[in-house]
Short mmCIF file of C-alpha atoms and ligand atoms in Angstrom, two decimals:
data_model
loop_
_atom_site.label_atom_id
_atom_site.label_comp_id
_atom_site.label_asym_id
_atom_site.label_seq_id
_atom_site.Cartn_x
_atom_site.Cartn_y
_atom_site.Cartn_z
CA MET A 1 -11.29 -14.02 -8.70
CA ASN A 2 -13.66 -12.68 -6.41
CA GLU A 3 -15.33 -9.19 -7.74
CA ARG A 4 -14.19 -7.10 -4.60
CA PRO A 5 -10.70 -7.88 -3.35
CA LEU A 6 -10.21 -8.73 0.57
CA ILE A 7 -8.74 -5.65 2.23
CA LEU A 8 -6.54 -6.62 5.19
CA SER A 9 -4.83 -4.04 7.27
CA VAL A 10 -1.65 -4.79 9.01
CA THR A 11 -0.98 -2.88 12.40
CA SER A 12 0.36 -3.06 16.01
CA GLY A 13 0.02 0.09 17.98
CA LYS A 14 3.50 0.29 18.63
CA GLY A 15 6.31 0.90 15.99
CA GLY A 16 9.26 -1.30 14.95
CA VAL A 17 7.52 -4.41 15.64
CA GLY A 18 7.96 -5.77 12.33
CA LYS A 19 4.79 -4.90 10.56
CA THR A 20 6.25 -3.78 7.22
CA PHE A 21 8.72 -6.61 7.13
CA ALA A 22 6.04 -9.12 7.68
CA THR A 23 3.91 -7.07 5.29
CA ILE A 24 6.05 -7.41 2.10
CA ASN A 25 7.10 -11.62 3.16
CA VAL A 26 3.40 -12.17 3.57
CA ALA A 27 2.68 -10.26 0.30
CA ALA A 28 5.37 -11.98 -1.50
CA ALA A 29 4.25 -15.40 -0.32
CA LEU A 30 0.53 -14.98 -1.43
CA ALA A 31 1.95 -13.70 -4.88
CA ARG A 32 3.54 -17.23 -5.21
CA THR A 33 0.35 -18.91 -4.93
CA ARG A 34 -0.77 -16.78 -8.14
CA LYS A 35 -2.66 -14.38 -6.51
CA LYS A 36 -2.86 -10.46 -7.30
CA ILE A 37 -1.47 -8.81 -4.29
CA LEU A 38 -1.45 -5.01 -3.85
CA VAL A 39 0.26 -3.64 -1.12
CA VAL A 40 -0.14 0.11 -0.01
CA ASP A 41 2.39 1.94 2.23
CA CYS A 42 -0.30 3.61 4.50
CA ASP A 43 2.45 4.43 7.20
CA LEU A 44 2.25 8.27 5.61
CA GLY A 45 4.83 9.60 8.52
CA LEU A 46 7.61 6.92 8.10
CA ALA A 47 6.73 5.20 4.86
CA ASN A 48 9.91 2.79 4.02
CA ILE A 49 8.70 -0.20 2.08
CA ASP A 50 10.27 1.28 -0.95
CA ILE A 51 13.34 1.35 0.88
CA MET A 52 13.01 -2.26 2.11
CA LEU A 53 12.68 -3.41 -1.38
CA GLY A 54 15.00 -1.18 -2.80
CA ILE A 55 12.61 0.70 -5.59
CA ASN A 56 12.75 4.61 -5.96
CA PRO A 57 9.13 5.49 -7.34
CA SER A 58 8.41 8.38 -8.87
CA HIS A 59 5.54 8.91 -7.72
CA THR A 60 3.52 8.23 -4.13
CA LEU A 61 0.32 8.44 -2.16
CA GLN A 62 1.27 11.97 -1.64
CA ASP A 63 0.91 12.67 -5.33
CA VAL A 64 -2.51 11.18 -4.95
CA ALA A 65 -3.46 12.80 -2.02
CA PHE A 66 -2.73 16.31 -3.17
CA GLY A 67 -4.47 15.39 -6.59
CA ASN A 68 -1.74 15.23 -9.18
CA LYS A 69 -1.90 11.58 -9.76
CA LYS A 70 -4.64 8.85 -9.72
CA LEU A 71 -3.92 5.37 -7.48
CA GLN A 72 -3.68 3.57 -10.67
CA ASP A 73 -0.75 5.68 -12.04
CA ILE A 74 1.49 5.49 -8.88
CA ILE A 75 1.38 1.60 -8.51
CA VAL A 76 4.49 -0.39 -9.40
CA ALA A 77 5.39 -4.25 -9.99
CA THR A 78 8.01 -5.62 -7.35
CA ALA A 79 10.39 -8.05 -7.08
CA GLY A 80 8.40 -10.03 -4.72
CA GLY A 81 5.82 -10.96 -7.36
CA PHE A 82 2.87 -8.20 -5.70
CA ASP A 83 2.23 -4.47 -6.68
CA LEU A 84 2.87 -1.56 -4.35
CA ALA A 85 1.37 1.81 -4.16
CA PRO A 86 4.38 3.39 -2.43
CA SER A 87 4.45 6.26 0.09
CA SER A 88 7.06 8.91 0.43
CA SER A 89 8.63 9.51 4.38
CA GLY A 90 9.80 12.98 5.48
CA VAL A 91 7.03 14.75 3.91
CA LYS A 92 6.37 16.47 7.01
CA ASP A 93 2.58 17.54 6.46
CA MET A 94 1.78 14.17 5.70
CA ALA A 95 1.68 12.23 9.09
CA GLN A 96 -1.50 13.92 9.92
CA LEU A 97 -3.22 14.22 6.32
CA LEU A 98 -6.33 16.12 6.21
CA PHE A 99 -9.60 14.42 6.97
CA GLU A 100 -11.01 14.89 3.65
CA LYS A 101 -7.78 13.63 1.65
CA ILE A 102 -7.64 10.43 3.92
CA GLU A 103 -11.40 9.98 2.86
CA MET A 104 -10.30 10.24 -0.88
CA ILE A 105 -7.43 7.86 -0.74
CA LYS A 106 -9.72 5.10 1.03
CA SER A 107 -12.42 5.62 -1.66
CA MET A 108 -9.90 5.03 -4.47
CA ILE A 109 -8.75 2.01 -2.72
CA ARG A 110 -12.24 0.60 -2.23
CA GLU A 111 -12.76 1.21 -6.16
CA LEU A 112 -9.69 -0.76 -7.24
CA SER A 113 -10.48 -3.83 -9.05
CA GLY A 114 -7.87 -6.89 -10.62
CA TYR A 115 -6.81 -7.74 -7.29
CA ASP A 116 -7.41 -10.65 -5.09
CA ILE A 117 -5.98 -9.23 -2.09
CA ILE A 118 -5.12 -5.48 -0.91
CA ILE A 119 -2.92 -5.26 2.24
CA LEU A 120 -2.49 -1.73 4.15
CA ASP A 121 0.70 -1.48 6.28
CA THR A 122 -0.03 0.83 8.31
CA GLY A 123 1.87 3.21 10.49
CA ALA A 124 2.88 3.00 14.51
CA GLY A 125 0.59 4.39 17.04
CA ILE A 126 -3.32 5.07 17.07
CA SER A 127 -3.66 7.91 15.16
CA GLU A 128 -6.74 9.11 13.22
CA VAL A 129 -4.96 8.05 9.88
CA VAL A 130 -3.77 4.73 11.14
CA LEU A 131 -7.97 4.26 12.50
CA GLN A 132 -9.15 5.15 9.15
CA PHE A 133 -7.05 2.57 7.43
CA ASN A 134 -7.87 -0.08 9.72
CA LEU A 135 -11.68 0.75 9.21
CA LEU A 136 -11.30 0.31 5.38
CA ALA A 137 -9.92 -3.37 6.16
CA SER A 138 -12.64 -6.01 6.57
CA LYS A 139 -10.01 -7.88 8.96
CA ASN A 140 -6.91 -6.51 11.26
CA ILE A 141 -3.72 -8.21 11.19
CA LEU A 142 -2.10 -7.18 14.66
CA ILE A 143 1.85 -7.86 14.74
CA ILE A 144 2.81 -8.63 18.45
CA ASN A 145 5.87 -9.52 20.22
CA LYS A 146 6.48 -10.76 24.01
CA GLU A 147 7.04 -7.13 24.97
CA LEU A 148 4.72 -5.72 27.65
CA THR A 149 4.29 -2.21 25.73
CA CYS A 150 3.84 -4.07 22.65
CA LEU A 151 1.23 -6.39 24.12
CA THR A 152 -0.33 -2.72 25.86
CA ASP A 153 -0.37 -1.12 22.51
CA ALA A 154 -1.93 -3.93 20.59
CA TYR A 155 -4.85 -4.47 23.08
CA SER A 156 -5.37 -0.73 23.03
CA MET A 157 -5.65 -0.63 19.35
CA ILE A 158 -8.26 -3.63 19.56
CA LYS A 159 -10.20 -1.81 22.27
CA VAL A 160 -10.49 1.01 20.48
CA MET A 161 -11.76 -0.85 17.02
CA PHE A 162 -14.03 -2.74 19.23
CA GLN A 163 -15.60 -0.11 21.58
CA VAL A 164 -15.46 2.89 18.80
CA PHE A 165 -16.20 1.11 15.76
CA GLU A 166 -17.84 -2.02 16.63
CA ARG A 167 -15.07 -4.13 15.01
CA ASP A 168 -14.38 -7.59 16.42
CA ASN A 169 -12.30 -9.21 13.13
CA PHE A 170 -8.79 -9.34 14.52
CA SER A 171 -6.04 -12.00 13.48
CA ILE A 172 -2.70 -12.30 15.24
CA ILE A 173 0.83 -12.63 13.86
CA VAL A 174 3.35 -13.06 16.81
CA ASN A 175 6.71 -12.08 15.57
CA THR A 176 10.49 -12.64 17.07
CA VAL A 177 9.70 -15.51 19.06
CA ALA A 178 12.03 -18.43 19.63
CA SER A 179 9.39 -21.40 18.88
CA GLU A 180 6.12 -22.11 18.07
CA LYS A 181 5.15 -23.01 21.49
CA GLU A 182 6.25 -19.58 22.77
CA ALA A 183 4.09 -17.81 19.93
CA VAL A 184 1.05 -20.05 21.00
CA LYS A 185 1.43 -18.82 24.76
CA ILE A 186 1.90 -15.20 24.05
CA PHE A 187 -1.29 -15.60 21.55
CA THR A 188 -2.89 -17.25 24.35
CA HIS A 189 -2.25 -14.70 26.79
CA ILE A 190 -3.54 -11.91 24.64
CA ASN A 191 -6.85 -13.62 23.61
CA SER A 192 -7.77 -14.47 27.01
CA ILE A 193 -7.55 -11.02 27.93
CA CYS A 194 -9.49 -9.80 25.16
CA ARG A 195 -12.40 -12.71 25.90
CA ARG A 196 -12.37 -11.44 29.55
CA PHE A 197 -12.65 -8.04 29.05
CA LEU A 198 -14.06 -7.47 25.59
CA GLY A 199 -15.93 -10.53 25.31
CA PHE A 200 -14.69 -11.78 21.58
CA ASP A 201 -11.64 -14.24 20.39
CA LEU A 202 -9.07 -13.24 18.16
CA ASP A 203 -7.85 -15.39 15.63
CA TYR A 204 -4.31 -16.98 15.33
CA ALA A 205 -2.66 -16.24 11.57
CA GLY A 206 1.02 -17.86 12.93
CA TYR A 207 4.06 -16.56 14.04
CA ILE A 208 7.33 -15.45 12.69
CA ILE A 209 10.71 -16.69 14.08
CA GLN A 210 13.28 -14.62 15.35
CA ASP A 211 16.05 -14.45 13.08
CA ASP A 212 19.00 -12.36 11.79
CA LEU A 213 17.77 -12.96 8.35
CA ALA A 214 15.09 -10.52 8.73
CA THR A 215 17.70 -7.76 9.53
CA ARG A 216 19.98 -9.09 6.92
CA SER A 217 17.40 -9.04 3.92
CA ILE A 218 16.10 -5.63 5.03
CA LEU A 219 19.78 -4.50 4.39
CA THR A 220 20.35 -5.88 1.45
CA GLN A 221 16.92 -4.74 0.12
CA LYS A 222 15.83 -8.32 -0.58
CA ILE A 223 12.88 -10.46 0.37
CA ALA A 224 13.90 -12.79 3.10
CA LEU A 225 10.99 -15.38 1.90
CA LEU A 226 12.48 -15.48 -1.99
CA ASP A 227 16.08 -14.84 -0.26
CA ALA A 228 16.27 -18.20 1.76
CA PRO A 229 13.07 -19.91 0.86
CA GLU A 230 14.41 -22.87 2.91
CA SER A 231 14.62 -21.25 6.05
CA GLU A 232 12.15 -21.61 9.05
CA MET A 233 11.40 -17.82 8.60
CA ALA A 234 10.28 -18.58 4.72
CA ARG A 235 7.81 -21.67 6.07
CA ASN A 236 6.36 -19.22 8.77
CA PHE A 237 5.68 -17.06 6.34
CA ARG A 238 4.03 -19.57 3.94
CA THR A 239 2.16 -21.05 6.71
CA ILE A 240 0.40 -17.03 7.27
CA SER A 241 -0.15 -16.86 3.64
CA ASN A 242 -2.07 -20.25 3.61
CA ASN A 243 -3.80 -19.28 6.25
CA ILE A 244 -4.76 -15.77 4.70
CA SER A 245 -6.01 -17.51 1.65
CA SER A 246 -8.43 -19.41 3.63
CA TRP A 247 -9.99 -16.29 5.01
CA GLN A 248 -10.08 -14.82 1.32
CA ASN A 249 -12.47 -18.19 0.27
CA ASN A 250 -14.83 -17.27 3.00
CA HIS A 251 -14.69 -13.60 1.75
CA PRO A 252 -18.30 -12.71 0.44
CA MET B 1 -44.31 67.30 31.63
CA THR B 2 -43.31 66.06 28.05
CA LYS B 3 -40.14 67.76 28.08
CA LYS B 4 -38.98 66.19 31.30
CA LYS B 5 -40.30 62.69 30.08
CA LYS B 6 -38.11 62.54 27.01
CA ALA B 7 -35.41 63.92 28.83
CA SER B 8 -34.94 61.02 31.09
CA LYS B 9 -35.56 58.51 27.82
CA ASP B 10 -32.63 59.85 26.38
CA GLU B 11 -30.77 59.50 29.76
CA LEU B 12 -31.83 55.68 29.98
CA LEU B 13 -30.52 55.32 26.53
CA ILE B 14 -27.33 56.63 27.75
CA ARG B 15 -27.50 54.82 30.68
CA ILE B 16 -28.26 51.53 29.25
CA ASN B 17 -25.26 51.81 27.16
CA GLU B 18 -23.01 52.40 30.14
CA LEU B 19 -24.60 49.42 31.58
CA LYS B 20 -23.67 47.45 28.08
CA LYS B 21 -20.17 48.91 28.08
CA GLU B 22 -19.49 47.93 31.89
CA ASN B 23 -21.11 44.41 31.28
CA GLU B 24 -18.27 43.95 28.35
CA HIS B 25 -15.77 45.16 30.48
CA LEU B 26 -16.87 43.07 33.37
CA LYS B 27 -17.29 39.92 31.15
CA SER B 28 -13.70 40.88 29.79
CA LEU B 29 -12.52 40.87 33.41
CA LEU B 30 -14.33 37.46 34.03
CA LEU B 31 -12.11 35.32 30.78
CA THR B 32 -9.07 37.72 30.59
CA ASP B 33 -6.10 37.60 32.92
CA GLU B 34 -5.54 40.97 34.32
CA LEU B 35 -1.56 41.28 34.23
CA THR B 36 -0.99 39.81 30.72
CA GLY B 37 -4.31 40.27 28.82
CA LEU B 38 -4.20 36.67 27.76
CA TYR B 39 -7.42 34.59 28.40
CA ASN B 40 -7.92 33.25 31.89
CA LYS B 41 -8.34 29.72 32.96
CA ARG B 42 -12.01 30.24 33.01
CA PHE B 43 -11.99 31.20 29.60
CA PHE B 44 -9.79 28.07 28.78
CA PHE B 45 -11.87 25.58 29.68
CA ARG B 46 -14.69 26.64 27.86
CA GLN B 47 -13.12 27.00 25.21
CA LEU B 48 -11.33 23.63 25.08
CA ASN B 49 -14.75 22.16 25.38
CA VAL B 50 -16.01 24.08 22.16
CA GLU B 51 -12.67 23.07 20.00
CA THR B 52 -12.79 19.71 21.04
CA ALA B 53 -16.36 19.39 19.99
CA ARG B 54 -15.73 21.08 16.89
CA THR B 55 -13.21 18.22 16.06
CA LYS B 56 -15.73 15.95 16.10
CA ARG B 57 -17.69 17.75 13.11
CA THR B 58 -14.94 18.86 11.25
CA GLY B 59 -12.35 15.74 11.58
CA GLN B 60 -9.64 18.05 12.37
CA PRO B 61 -7.22 17.45 15.00
CA CYS B 62 -6.85 19.96 17.43
CA THR B 63 -3.78 20.58 19.75
CA LEU B 64 -2.46 21.88 22.94
CA ILE B 65 0.48 23.47 23.86
CA ALA B 66 1.03 23.53 27.86
CA LEU B 67 4.13 25.90 29.00
CA ASP B 68 6.09 26.90 32.12
CA LEU B 69 8.98 29.28 32.47
CA ASP B 70 11.99 27.41 33.91
CA ASP B 71 13.09 28.38 37.23
CA PHE B 72 10.70 31.17 37.45
CA LYS B 73 10.38 31.49 41.19
CA HIS B 74 14.03 31.92 41.18
CA ILE B 75 13.39 34.69 39.48
CA ASN B 76 10.88 36.47 41.06
CA ASP B 77 13.18 35.28 44.38
CA THR B 78 16.15 37.26 43.22
CA LEU B 79 14.88 40.04 41.01
CA GLY B 80 11.73 41.00 42.96
CA HIS B 81 8.26 40.56 41.70
CA TYR B 82 8.27 43.98 39.72
CA ILE B 83 10.60 42.40 36.90
CA GLY B 84 9.05 38.81 37.41
CA ASP B 85 5.26 40.64 36.35
CA GLN B 86 7.53 42.61 33.75
CA LEU B 87 8.81 39.49 32.40
CA LEU B 88 5.39 37.63 32.44
CA SER B 89 3.90 40.40 30.37
CA ARG B 90 6.65 40.25 27.75
CA PHE B 91 6.45 36.37 27.49
CA ALA B 92 2.63 36.91 26.86
CA GLY B 93 3.22 39.49 24.51
CA THR B 94 5.55 37.02 22.59
CA LEU B 95 3.05 34.23 22.69
CA ASN B 96 0.58 36.53 20.85
CA LYS B 97 3.06 37.44 18.57
CA ILE B 98 4.00 34.06 17.42
CA ILE B 99 0.62 32.08 17.44
CA ARG B 100 -1.99 32.16 14.55
CA PRO B 101 -5.19 34.74 15.09
CA THR B 102 -7.17 31.48 15.57
CA ASP B 103 -5.40 30.40 18.13
CA PHE B 104 -6.12 31.10 22.04
CA ALA B 105 -3.22 31.79 24.33
CA CYS B 106 -4.07 31.79 28.11
CA ARG B 107 -2.31 32.04 31.65
CA PHE B 108 -2.94 29.84 33.86
CA GLY B 109 -1.87 31.46 36.85
CA GLY B 110 1.80 32.07 37.79
CA ASP B 111 4.23 31.39 35.17
CA GLU B 112 1.84 28.65 33.63
CA PHE B 113 0.45 29.01 30.03
CA PHE B 114 -1.82 26.91 27.58
CA ILE B 115 -2.39 27.85 24.16
CA ILE B 116 -5.14 25.96 22.18
CA MET B 117 -4.54 25.30 18.32
CA PRO B 118 -7.90 24.64 16.90
CA SER B 119 -7.32 22.67 13.57
CA SER B 120 -3.91 21.80 13.99
CA ASN B 121 -1.90 18.75 13.84
CA LEU B 122 0.96 18.02 16.36
CA ILE B 123 3.87 19.02 13.76
CA GLU B 124 2.17 22.37 13.47
CA SER B 125 1.89 23.10 17.14
CA LEU B 126 5.91 21.67 17.52
CA ASN B 127 6.62 24.39 14.83
CA VAL B 128 4.89 26.95 17.21
CA ALA B 129 6.53 25.38 20.65
CA LYS B 130 9.99 25.39 18.92
CA ARG B 131 9.64 29.05 17.93
CA ILE B 132 8.45 29.91 21.25
CA LYS B 133 11.54 28.44 22.81
CA ALA B 134 13.74 30.07 20.38
CA SER B 135 12.03 33.63 20.99
CA LEU B 136 13.44 33.10 24.54
CA ARG B 137 16.90 33.68 23.32
CA ASN B 138 16.34 36.78 22.03
CA ALA B 139 17.03 40.35 23.45
CA ASP B 140 13.40 40.90 24.60
CA PHE B 141 14.53 39.95 28.21
CA THR B 142 17.90 41.24 28.52
CA PRO B 143 17.16 44.41 30.30
CA TYR B 144 15.60 42.76 33.13
CA LEU B 145 18.13 40.08 33.62
CA THR B 146 21.40 40.48 35.25
CA GLU B 147 24.38 39.35 32.81
CA GLY B 148 24.36 35.59 32.20
CA THR B 149 21.07 34.61 33.20
CA HIS B 150 18.28 33.78 30.91
CA VAL B 151 14.82 32.74 30.61
CA SER B 152 13.98 29.37 29.25
CA VAL B 153 10.81 27.36 29.32
CA SER B 154 9.68 23.55 29.16
CA ILE B 155 6.60 22.74 26.79
CA GLY B 156 4.52 19.83 26.74
CA LEU B 157 2.18 19.18 23.58
CA ALA B 158 -1.04 16.86 23.01
CA MET B 159 -3.16 16.22 20.23
CA TYR B 160 -6.95 15.55 20.27
CA GLU B 161 -8.06 13.46 17.59
CA PRO B 162 -11.93 13.15 16.69
CA LEU B 163 -11.78 9.53 16.12
CA GLN B 164 -10.01 8.46 19.74
CA LYS B 165 -12.21 8.13 22.68
CA MET B 166 -10.64 10.81 24.83
CA THR B 167 -12.09 13.12 27.22
CA VAL B 168 -11.00 16.80 27.39
CA GLU B 169 -9.66 15.95 30.88
CA SER B 170 -7.16 13.70 29.51
CA PHE B 171 -6.26 15.71 26.47
CA PHE B 172 -5.47 18.11 29.02
CA LYS B 173 -3.45 16.28 31.34
CA MET B 174 -1.88 14.66 28.32
CA ALA B 175 -0.27 18.14 27.54
CA ASP B 176 0.15 18.75 31.35
CA ASN B 177 2.20 15.52 31.53
CA ASN B 178 4.05 15.95 28.91
CA LEU B 179 5.36 19.34 30.41
CA LEU B 180 5.85 17.93 33.46
CA ALA B 181 8.22 15.45 31.75
CA ALA B 182 9.85 18.04 29.96
CA LYS B 183 10.99 19.51 33.51
CA LYS B 184 11.70 16.14 34.72
CA ALA B 185 14.24 15.22 31.82
CA GLY B 186 15.90 18.96 32.86
CA LYS B 187 14.03 21.69 31.38
CA ASN B 188 13.84 23.75 28.36
CA GLN B 189 12.60 21.20 26.31
CA ILE B 190 9.60 20.02 24.18
CA PHE B 191 7.45 16.85 24.91
CA HIS B 192 5.14 15.39 22.43
CA GLU B 193 4.82 11.84 23.16
CA GLN B 194 1.49 10.81 22.31
CA ASP B 195 1.57 6.89 22.61
CA THR B 196 2.14 5.98 26.14
CA ASN B 197 -0.49 8.72 27.08
CA ILE B 198 -3.23 7.36 24.89
CA ARG B 199 -2.21 3.53 26.34
CA SER B 200 -2.93 5.18 29.56
CA THR B 201 -6.34 6.39 28.69
CA VAL B 202 -7.23 3.66 26.76
CA VAL B 203 -6.39 0.55 28.52
CA ASN B 204 -7.81 0.38 32.65
CA ASN B 205 -6.27 -0.68 35.67
CA LEU B 206 -7.79 -4.26 35.67
CA GLU B 207 -6.60 -4.96 32.16
CA ARG B 208 -3.34 -3.55 32.51
CA GLU B 209 -3.12 -5.91 35.56
CA ALA B 210 -4.05 -8.72 33.29
CA LEU B 211 -1.60 -7.85 30.46
CA SER B 212 1.25 -7.64 32.85
CA THR B 213 0.55 -11.06 34.54
CA PRO B 214 3.44 -13.90 33.06
CA PHE B 215 2.38 -15.56 30.70
CA GLU B 216 2.40 -18.80 32.35
CA GLU B 217 0.00 -18.05 34.98
CA ILE B 218 -2.48 -17.09 32.17
CA THR B 219 -1.80 -20.41 30.47
CA ASN B 220 -2.13 -22.58 33.39
CA LYS B 221 -5.46 -20.79 34.18
CA GLU B 222 -6.62 -21.54 30.99
CA GLN B 223 -6.11 -25.15 31.03
CA GLN B 224 -7.65 -25.52 34.63
N1 ADP C 1 11.44 -11.96 13.28
C1 ADP C 1 12.14 -11.08 13.12
N2 ADP C 1 13.59 -11.34 13.44
C2 ADP C 1 14.49 -10.57 13.95
N3 ADP C 1 14.14 -8.98 13.57
C3 ADP C 1 13.34 -8.75 13.00
C4 ADP C 1 12.08 -9.65 13.05
N4 ADP C 1 10.93 -9.12 12.44
C5 ADP C 1 11.40 -7.73 12.60
N5 ADP C 1 12.35 -7.62 12.94
C6 ADP C 1 13.28 -6.18 12.60
O1 ADP C 1 12.56 -5.09 13.53
C7 ADP C 1 12.68 -3.89 12.45
C8 ADP C 1 11.26 -3.21 12.63
O2 ADP C 1 10.79 -3.90 11.49
P1 ADP C 1 9.73 -3.13 10.73
O3 ADP C 1 9.21 -3.98 9.79
O4 ADP C 1 10.08 -1.93 10.20
O5 ADP C 1 8.66 -2.65 11.52
P2 ADP C 1 7.48 -1.75 11.47
O6 ADP C 1 6.92 -1.60 10.39
O7 ADP C 1 6.59 -2.18 12.66
O8 ADP C 1 7.81 -0.35 12.24
C9 ADP C 1 13.56 -4.26 11.33
O9 ADP C 1 14.60 -4.00 11.22
C10 ADP C 1 13.45 -5.91 11.24
O10 ADP C 1 14.79 -6.20 10.95
MG1 MG C 2 6.56 0.01 9.30
#
């Protein structure tokens, strides 16, 4: 195990593209390879990992932000085999947390040990909070689909991270596609635009097939990967997990 | 001789004080709106620059509320300018009552108003906007209006976040565009869409065109 965990963020620019769904399934796939994984629900506005997993946390990131708890004390184990630092949604002053509080949460995450990989599931938009969590990660995983608004938002996110913060380490997961061929086409499209206008390439982490299994597993508060391990979707998540593991090996 | 000199020195001091007062008065004329006593457009743009620069130091976002009374022209035309002006002053008074002491309410001209809310987020400005909207239902205005008519307001919000590469102009435009969208959507409502505007400020036309090119063409080009 590395001294310092590899910190990744899952982001998109647009909401409802499958960030959270991908996060918990990839985390579960990684956990199956006997890695210690922590997922942090950084979507302070619409936190919903707890709901997707059917857990009812007694303490959340909000308690940490307001100084009532330490980050270590809110972490719970999940059925997916990974740990979770949950958030609570609907706390209205959380969506735009004060700068210092975000900084405090960030440094607490940075100081955590005992994990191989920490995955930050971010909220929608290119808000301050989302940018801050993306900055904490050494690599940003962008979930995209074929919709123009989604591609444009993802590109906006990449551009801001690159031009404002000089980040150029992005990996793409193409979600809700009919085939791998379609995923590669979409990836090639956005990659060629990044190369042309920003001067660097993105890397490709994999794709997730469109399947009602996603909606069903969310409804029943199960993890698709574990509920239907033979499905193509589960295979997709295992492939993505293998790719991520290879980053970890190169991680200093 | 000496007596006279002394007197003129006093006079001078008095005159200087008078000039100072006059200056203050002129300055306030330069920065305030005569009818409502709110700040004017000149002050607004000055302060907007100050506040956006401040967000970079404090790390705290700043928000902007754009307001425009609905069908005000109709009120002016049917009830006359005197009533129209009374309404505007009343409205200004309401704004002053609702905003925080640290906020800046400005009249832009006509029935268009802006409020700068330093160190605030969208939730806070949305709350203020909602209270302003609700206040128009109060009895304050009824003496001026005929039975059954009422005043409503359309509102656009925008948030300036220090880490975003947003210009002061696009911040202003975002609030104004949201106000326009609220009008278009049928007035008497609040718009605060952030995402689409961020998209439009970050992505330029060339990039937008490239993004909307069908995938097939792109992949073919790549292979050539
Ligand atoms: N591959 C997929 N196939 C079908 N539906 C999907 C897929 N991925 C995500 N979804 C659906 O999209 C919705 C939004 O997913 P979610 O993970 O909450 O998005 P985000 O976190 O980006 O806001 C969910 O209801 C989920 O069922
Ligand atoms: Mg989510």
